[in-house]
XYZ file of C-alpha atoms in Angstrom:
206
model
C 0.000 0.000 0.000
C 1.192 3.497 -0.793
C -0.042 6.434 1.278
C 1.380 9.915 1.654
C 0.270 12.384 4.313
C 2.823 14.914 2.970
C 4.466 15.369 6.349
C 7.760 17.184 5.840
C 9.564 20.507 6.129
C 7.928 23.454 4.398
C 9.306 23.971 0.895
C 10.380 20.350 0.387
C 9.771 19.370 -3.232
C 7.660 16.275 -3.850
C 10.393 14.012 -5.273
C 12.759 15.043 -2.478
C 10.025 14.262 0.037
C 9.591 10.764 -1.461
C 11.712 9.626 -4.403
C 9.008 7.209 -5.580
C 6.993 10.191 -6.791
C 7.892 10.571 -10.465
C 6.971 13.047 -13.210
C 3.786 12.268 -15.124
C 2.887 13.619 -18.543
C 1.562 17.164 -18.484
C 3.669 18.599 -15.669
C 6.635 18.040 -13.371
C 6.828 16.195 -10.064
C 8.905 18.977 -8.518
C 6.274 21.595 -9.269
C 4.724 20.353 -6.040
C 5.991 21.268 -2.577
C 5.123 20.583 1.037
C 3.461 23.379 2.994
C 2.118 22.853 6.525
C 2.065 19.080 5.913
C -0.049 19.450 2.775
C 0.941 19.387 -0.909
C 0.551 22.564 -2.951
C 1.850 23.902 -6.303
C 5.423 25.122 -5.921
C 4.614 28.278 -7.870
C 1.564 30.392 -8.633
C 1.489 29.159 -12.263
C 3.086 25.703 -12.094
C 1.658 22.234 -12.765
C 2.607 19.310 -10.552
C 1.791 16.033 -12.330
C 3.049 12.889 -10.631
C 2.567 9.155 -10.346
C 3.722 6.862 -7.555
C 6.393 4.695 -9.157
C 6.042 1.391 -7.351
C 4.637 -1.990 -8.363
C 0.914 -1.611 -9.032
C -1.817 -3.914 -10.347
C -3.764 -2.929 -13.471
C -6.873 -2.388 -11.328
C -6.126 0.787 -9.386
C -7.474 3.495 -7.125
C -6.230 6.985 -6.404
C -7.697 8.942 -3.512
C -6.984 12.564 -2.565
C -8.043 14.807 0.284
C -9.025 18.202 -1.167
C -8.264 20.848 1.443
C -10.927 23.400 2.335
C -10.326 26.678 0.494
C -11.412 30.300 0.706
C -12.601 30.372 -2.929
C -13.179 27.973 -5.815
C -10.017 25.975 -6.529
C -10.673 23.551 -9.358
C -7.234 22.358 -10.389
C -6.861 19.241 -8.247
C -7.025 15.844 -9.931
C -6.974 12.257 -8.676
C -5.557 9.995 -11.401
C -4.909 6.374 -12.310
C -2.772 4.703 -14.999
C -0.565 7.771 -15.206
C 2.940 7.627 -16.667
C 5.670 9.805 -18.106
C 3.955 9.607 -21.500
C 0.264 9.569 -20.538
C -1.878 11.617 -18.157
C -4.118 8.616 -17.435
C -7.727 8.836 -16.278
C -8.514 11.683 -13.849
C -11.450 13.238 -12.014
C -11.739 16.852 -10.855
C -14.196 19.598 -9.949
C -14.572 22.019 -12.861
C -17.357 24.511 -12.070
C -18.943 26.106 -9.041
C -21.766 28.336 -7.903
C -23.059 29.744 -4.629
C -20.159 28.470 -2.560
C -20.384 24.926 -3.969
C -18.533 22.894 -6.541
C -21.227 21.755 -8.958
C -19.508 19.840 -11.754
C -17.354 16.725 -11.554
C -15.575 15.744 -14.758
C -13.539 12.755 -15.855
C -10.828 13.066 -18.457
C -8.568 10.724 -20.416
C -4.981 11.751 -21.167
C -5.849 15.408 -20.622
C -9.063 15.495 -22.696
C -12.701 15.411 -21.566
C -14.050 11.874 -21.226
C -17.277 12.135 -19.200
C -19.376 14.481 -17.080
C -20.160 12.669 -13.836
C -22.173 15.476 -12.232
C -23.355 18.939 -13.302
C -25.575 19.977 -10.389
C -23.637 18.874 -7.322
C -23.366 20.811 -4.076
C -19.921 20.254 -2.577
C -19.009 23.302 -0.480
C -15.520 24.592 -1.222
C -14.870 25.610 2.393
C -14.837 22.063 3.766
C -12.568 19.091 3.070
C -13.627 16.640 0.350
C -12.277 13.216 -0.562
C -12.053 12.469 -4.289
C -11.354 8.965 -5.545
C -11.065 7.398 -8.992
C -11.134 3.645 -9.633
C -10.150 1.804 -12.811
C -10.423 -1.885 -13.635
C -10.206 -4.068 -16.716
C -7.935 -3.722 -19.736
C -9.482 -4.743 -23.081
C -12.581 -2.951 -21.872
C -11.706 -0.523 -19.088
C -14.228 0.640 -16.480
C -13.701 3.869 -14.544
C -15.584 5.250 -11.527
C -15.515 8.633 -9.803
C -16.262 9.003 -6.083
C -16.635 11.994 -3.757
C -16.866 11.675 0.028
C -17.527 7.947 -0.120
C -20.302 8.051 -2.745
C -19.970 7.064 -6.385
C -20.897 10.022 -8.585
C -22.610 9.351 -11.897
C -22.427 6.046 -13.710
C -19.460 3.769 -14.275
C -17.751 4.792 -17.512
C -16.360 2.273 -20.000
C -13.531 2.722 -22.473
C -13.190 0.074 -25.154
C -11.584 2.350 -27.762
C -7.827 2.448 -27.185
C -8.147 2.274 -23.388
C -5.193 3.227 -21.214
C -3.988 -0.096 -19.829
C -0.705 0.706 -18.074
C 0.624 3.273 -15.645
C 0.341 4.039 -11.954
C -1.974 6.008 -9.667
C -1.077 9.584 -8.856
C -2.218 13.190 -8.843
C -2.136 16.562 -10.543
C -2.392 20.042 -8.997
C -2.126 23.347 -10.845
C -1.471 26.894 -9.762
C -3.586 29.498 -11.542
C -2.253 32.614 -9.888
C -2.478 31.094 -6.411
C -1.021 28.065 -4.662
C -4.261 27.281 -2.818
C -4.927 24.183 -4.943
C -3.878 22.041 -2.001
C -4.285 18.366 -1.150
C -3.960 16.904 2.328
C -3.160 13.252 1.614
C -3.002 10.644 -1.140
C -3.461 6.860 -1.054
C -3.830 3.989 -3.506
C -6.022 2.109 -0.963
C -4.115 -1.147 -1.398
C -3.592 -3.246 1.728
C -2.580 -6.838 2.296
C -6.198 -7.637 3.081
C -7.562 -5.675 0.142
C -9.178 -2.960 2.234
C -8.698 0.791 2.376
C -6.756 2.744 4.973
C -8.738 5.319 6.901
C -6.850 8.613 6.557
C -5.084 10.254 9.463
C -7.862 11.976 11.486
C -6.530 15.544 11.223
C -7.023 15.411 7.462
C -10.783 15.496 7.846
C -11.114 18.803 9.654
C -11.870 22.035 7.858
C -9.445 24.893 8.487
C -11.794 27.474 6.967
């Protein structure tokens, strides 16, 4: 099982923090840095794209804690089957209204793949847990989850599906570094279950 609570000295770059984090297509692993035991973009306009470079099965999960923010911060992605040449499958919030994220999208190698929700109500000022699951190869199935609930229907990809790669993440600065995540896990354990995140990760700091 791989889990990262991003506990380290402020300013530590992601690959220095853990050398198993490697650069994924679409960004650079060291465009992410530790800040107050969270992971944030290392610059206001940088893209951290990374996969965890250990032995992984084809069926994967990637789970991220999205930190509470003071405004809409969309550029946080949980991803699976990511590699140095492919961005993999990812889910992310993309629109918001009235203090809530409303739209959850899924993309494939950086391009839109599915809209999982368009009228959600996930408040930006509390912590959320985003998770993506992928299974199968010749026909690949992908699920998006938020706060323990599957959102939308299971998506299938039988046209040139992505079949290799590792779970990981992507965060982007868009003039601010507030696109912050509190932990990441692949949810793999010896018994097949998921690790419950460290308790402090669930509290809102807003």
